[in-house]
């Protein structure tokens, strides 16, 4: 088992542990809307919607991280296990792993920044209303 798998296994265990993070873990539902390809029959450009779901921890930024511009006091920091975030079809998870992107709407808030830890085990998403 590599470092990534170990981190993900330990975090998943902590996410499930009633004495650990279980009370802080929330469902994560994200939506990405992008323009599709031009349809010459209708003369329109349809909107393509991709949905994904998983679970994560919504937190806040440390006061030393808040600069009032790039990170505001109302921004949220969302941590998601990469191996638990899947594309959904009709609200049912598929086997396709999802990757959050800037501009996605997660929990009614817009993703401003998306990064991952060095081991590639978790996503950290900056969210703003």
PDB file of C-alpha atoms in Angstrom:
ATOM      1  CA  UNK A   1       0.000   0.000   0.000  1.00  0.00           C
ATOM      2  CA  UNK A   2       1.412   3.360  -1.043  1.00  0.00           C
ATOM      3  CA  UNK A   3       1.405   6.587   0.928  1.00  0.00           C
ATOM      4  CA  UNK A   4      -1.700   7.871  -0.850  1.00  0.00           C
ATOM      5  CA  UNK A   5      -3.724   4.765  -0.067  1.00  0.00           C
ATOM      6  CA  UNK A   6      -2.569   4.814   3.568  1.00  0.00           C
ATOM      7  CA  UNK A   7      -3.588   8.456   3.989  1.00  0.00           C
ATOM      8  CA  UNK A   8      -6.961   7.846   2.351  1.00  0.00           C
ATOM      9  CA  UNK A   9      -7.609   4.748   4.492  1.00  0.00           C
ATOM     10  CA  UNK A  10      -6.707   6.575   7.703  1.00  0.00           C
ATOM     11  CA  UNK A  11      -8.801   9.625   6.784  1.00  0.00           C
ATOM     12  CA  UNK A  12     -11.772   7.429   5.829  1.00  0.00           C
ATOM     13  CA  UNK A  13     -11.452   5.710   9.199  1.00  0.00           C
ATOM     14  CA  UNK A  14     -11.327   9.102  10.968  1.00  0.00           C
ATOM     15  CA  UNK A  15     -14.342  10.286   8.922  1.00  0.00           C
ATOM     16  CA  UNK A  16     -16.301   7.226  10.175  1.00  0.00           C
ATOM     17  CA  UNK A  17     -15.070   7.269  13.791  1.00  0.00           C
ATOM     18  CA  UNK A  18     -17.724   8.625  16.210  1.00  0.00           C
ATOM     19  CA  UNK A  19     -14.864   9.725  18.497  1.00  0.00           C
ATOM     20  CA  UNK A  20     -13.036  11.272  15.536  1.00  0.00           C
ATOM     21  CA  UNK A  21     -14.415  13.417  12.731  1.00  0.00           C
ATOM     22  CA  UNK A  22     -17.764  11.666  12.127  1.00  0.00           C
ATOM     23  CA  UNK A  23     -19.784  14.541  13.570  1.00  0.00           C
ATOM     24  CA  UNK A  24     -18.032  17.050  11.278  1.00  0.00           C
ATOM     25  CA  UNK A  25     -18.342  15.047   8.038  1.00  0.00           C
ATOM     26  CA  UNK A  26     -21.067  16.276   5.687  1.00  0.00           C
ATOM     27  CA  UNK A  27     -22.334  15.210   2.266  1.00  0.00           C
ATOM     28  CA  UNK A  28     -20.706  17.098  -0.598  1.00  0.00           C
ATOM     29  CA  UNK A  29     -22.695  17.722  -3.777  1.00  0.00           C
ATOM     30  CA  UNK A  30     -21.129  19.661  -6.622  1.00  0.00           C
ATOM     31  CA  UNK A  31     -22.402  20.896  -9.984  1.00  0.00           C
ATOM     32  CA  UNK A  32     -20.429  22.102 -12.995  1.00  0.00           C
ATOM     33  CA  UNK A  33     -22.193  23.907 -15.843  1.00  0.00           C
ATOM     34  CA  UNK A  34     -20.344  24.468 -19.109  1.00  0.00           C
ATOM     35  CA  UNK A  35     -21.412  25.294 -22.623  1.00  0.00           C
ATOM     36  CA  UNK A  36     -21.568  22.324 -24.963  1.00  0.00           C
ATOM     37  CA  UNK A  37     -20.989  22.317 -28.696  1.00  0.00           C
ATOM     38  CA  UNK A  38     -23.056  24.399 -31.090  1.00  0.00           C
ATOM     39  CA  UNK A  39     -26.148  22.556 -32.376  1.00  0.00           C
ATOM     40  CA  UNK A  40     -26.750  23.666 -35.982  1.00  0.00           C
ATOM     41  CA  UNK A  41     -30.249  22.112 -36.029  1.00  0.00           C
ATOM     42  CA  UNK A  42     -31.532  24.297 -33.194  1.00  0.00           C
ATOM     43  CA  UNK A  43     -29.046  27.148 -33.551  1.00  0.00           C
ATOM     44  CA  UNK A  44     -28.253  26.977 -29.856  1.00  0.00           C
ATOM     45  CA  UNK A  45     -25.386  26.047 -27.593  1.00  0.00           C
ATOM     46  CA  UNK A  46     -26.698  23.643 -24.961  1.00  0.00           C
ATOM     47  CA  UNK A  47     -25.531  23.704 -21.380  1.00  0.00           C
ATOM     48  CA  UNK A  48     -23.758  20.559 -20.162  1.00  0.00           C
ATOM     49  CA  UNK A  49     -24.250  19.820 -16.466  1.00  0.00           C
ATOM     50  CA  UNK A  50     -21.957  17.487 -14.545  1.00  0.00           C
ATOM     51  CA  UNK A  51     -22.848  16.530 -10.976  1.00  0.00           C
ATOM     52  CA  UNK A  52     -20.711  14.795  -8.383  1.00  0.00           C
ATOM     53  CA  UNK A  53     -21.036  13.723  -4.779  1.00  0.00           C
ATOM     54  CA  UNK A  54     -18.964  12.501  -1.882  1.00  0.00           C
ATOM     55  CA  UNK A  55     -18.320  13.561   1.676  1.00  0.00           C
ATOM     56  CA  UNK A  56     -16.046  16.051   3.297  1.00  0.00           C
ATOM     57  CA  UNK A  57     -15.396  18.478   6.101  1.00  0.00           C
ATOM     58  CA  UNK A  58     -16.409  22.121   5.808  1.00  0.00           C
ATOM     59  CA  UNK A  59     -14.160  24.377   7.851  1.00  0.00           C
ATOM     60  CA  UNK A  60     -12.944  27.930   8.013  1.00  0.00           C
ATOM     61  CA  UNK A  61      -9.639  29.625   7.330  1.00  0.00           C
ATOM     62  CA  UNK A  62      -7.191  30.627  10.048  1.00  0.00           C
ATOM     63  CA  UNK A  63      -7.154  34.349  10.802  1.00  0.00           C
ATOM     64  CA  UNK A  64      -3.562  34.579   9.516  1.00  0.00           C
ATOM     65  CA  UNK A  65      -4.716  33.184   6.135  1.00  0.00           C
ATOM     66  CA  UNK A  66      -7.471  35.771   5.683  1.00  0.00           C
ATOM     67  CA  UNK A  67      -6.290  38.767   3.680  1.00  0.00           C
ATOM     68  CA  UNK A  68      -9.707  40.264   2.851  1.00  0.00           C
ATOM     69  CA  UNK A  69      -9.200  39.861  -0.891  1.00  0.00           C
ATOM     70  CA  UNK A  70      -8.083  36.380  -1.948  1.00  0.00           C
ATOM     71  CA  UNK A  71      -9.440  34.802   1.228  1.00  0.00           C
ATOM     72  CA  UNK A  72     -12.325  36.512   2.983  1.00  0.00           C
ATOM     73  CA  UNK A  73     -13.695  35.899   6.467  1.00  0.00           C
ATOM     74  CA  UNK A  74     -16.840  34.266   5.065  1.00  0.00           C
ATOM     75  CA  UNK A  75     -14.967  31.805   2.813  1.00  0.00           C
ATOM     76  CA  UNK A  76     -15.117  28.124   3.673  1.00  0.00           C
ATOM     77  CA  UNK A  77     -12.387  25.519   3.337  1.00  0.00           C
ATOM     78  CA  UNK A  78     -13.699  22.133   2.197  1.00  0.00           C
ATOM     79  CA  UNK A  79     -11.571  18.992   2.500  1.00  0.00           C
ATOM     80  CA  UNK A  80     -12.701  15.992   0.417  1.00  0.00           C
ATOM     81  CA  UNK A  81     -11.194  12.521   0.085  1.00  0.00           C
ATOM     82  CA  UNK A  82     -10.301  12.109  -3.594  1.00  0.00           C
ATOM     83  CA  UNK A  83     -11.210   8.415  -3.635  1.00  0.00           C
ATOM     84  CA  UNK A  84     -14.743   9.181  -2.357  1.00  0.00           C
ATOM     85  CA  UNK A  85     -15.782  11.843  -4.884  1.00  0.00           C
ATOM     86  CA  UNK A  86     -17.743  10.381  -7.822  1.00  0.00           C
ATOM     87  CA  UNK A  87     -19.699  11.667 -10.824  1.00  0.00           C
ATOM     88  CA  UNK A  88     -23.436  11.135 -10.281  1.00  0.00           C
ATOM     89  CA  UNK A  89     -26.222  10.385 -12.737  1.00  0.00           C
ATOM     90  CA  UNK A  90     -29.724  11.087 -11.410  1.00  0.00           C
ATOM     91  CA  UNK A  91     -28.174  11.440  -7.922  1.00  0.00           C
ATOM     92  CA  UNK A  92     -26.661   7.929  -8.072  1.00  0.00           C
ATOM     93  CA  UNK A  93     -22.854   7.722  -7.847  1.00  0.00           C
ATOM     94  CA  UNK A  94     -21.091   6.124 -10.802  1.00  0.00           C
ATOM     95  CA  UNK A  95     -17.654   4.486 -10.820  1.00  0.00           C
ATOM     96  CA  UNK A  96     -16.130   7.618 -12.400  1.00  0.00           C
ATOM     97  CA  UNK A  97     -13.976   9.624 -10.010  1.00  0.00           C
ATOM     98  CA  UNK A  98     -14.746  13.365 -10.053  1.00  0.00           C
ATOM     99  CA  UNK A  99     -12.357  16.296  -9.913  1.00  0.00           C
ATOM    100  CA  UNK A 100     -13.695  19.595  -8.561  1.00  0.00           C
ATOM    101  CA  UNK A 101     -12.846  22.686 -10.616  1.00  0.00           C
ATOM    102  CA  UNK A 102     -12.863  26.435 -10.135  1.00  0.00           C
ATOM    103  CA  UNK A 103     -16.351  27.750 -10.876  1.00  0.00           C
ATOM    104  CA  UNK A 104     -18.192  24.628  -9.676  1.00  0.00           C
ATOM    105  CA  UNK A 105     -21.054  25.163  -7.246  1.00  0.00           C
ATOM    106  CA  UNK A 106     -20.706  23.050  -4.111  1.00  0.00           C
ATOM    107  CA  UNK A 107     -23.336  23.313  -1.407  1.00  0.00           C
ATOM    108  CA  UNK A 108     -24.660  26.519  -2.958  1.00  0.00           C
ATOM    109  CA  UNK A 109     -21.233  28.179  -2.931  1.00  0.00           C
ATOM    110  CA  UNK A 110     -18.807  28.800  -5.789  1.00  0.00           C
ATOM    111  CA  UNK A 111     -15.388  27.134  -5.850  1.00  0.00           C
ATOM    112  CA  UNK A 112     -12.700  29.822  -6.099  1.00  0.00           C
ATOM    113  CA  UNK A 113      -9.643  27.634  -5.673  1.00  0.00           C
ATOM    114  CA  UNK A 114      -9.008  23.884  -5.851  1.00  0.00           C
ATOM    115  CA  UNK A 115      -5.830  22.160  -4.736  1.00  0.00           C
ATOM    116  CA  UNK A 116      -4.676  18.759  -3.594  1.00  0.00           C
ATOM    117  CA  UNK A 117      -2.237  17.571  -0.986  1.00  0.00           C
ATOM    118  CA  UNK A 118       1.204  16.343  -2.132  1.00  0.00           C
ATOM    119  CA  UNK A 119       0.171  12.681  -1.864  1.00  0.00           C
ATOM    120  CA  UNK A 120      -2.939  13.236  -4.018  1.00  0.00           C
ATOM    121  CA  UNK A 121      -5.244  11.916  -1.280  1.00  0.00           C
ATOM    122  CA  UNK A 122      -7.461  14.944  -0.625  1.00  0.00           C
ATOM    123  CA  UNK A 123      -8.915  17.962  -2.382  1.00  0.00           C
ATOM    124  CA  UNK A 124      -9.025  21.339  -0.659  1.00  0.00           C
ATOM    125  CA  UNK A 125     -11.631  23.676  -2.094  1.00  0.00           C
ATOM    126  CA  UNK A 126     -12.089  27.357  -1.250  1.00  0.00           C
ATOM    127  CA  UNK A 127     -15.797  28.206  -1.313  1.00  0.00           C
ATOM    128  CA  UNK A 128     -17.531  31.604  -1.373  1.00  0.00           C
ATOM    129  CA  UNK A 129     -21.169  32.687  -1.488  1.00  0.00           C
TER     130      UNK A 129
END
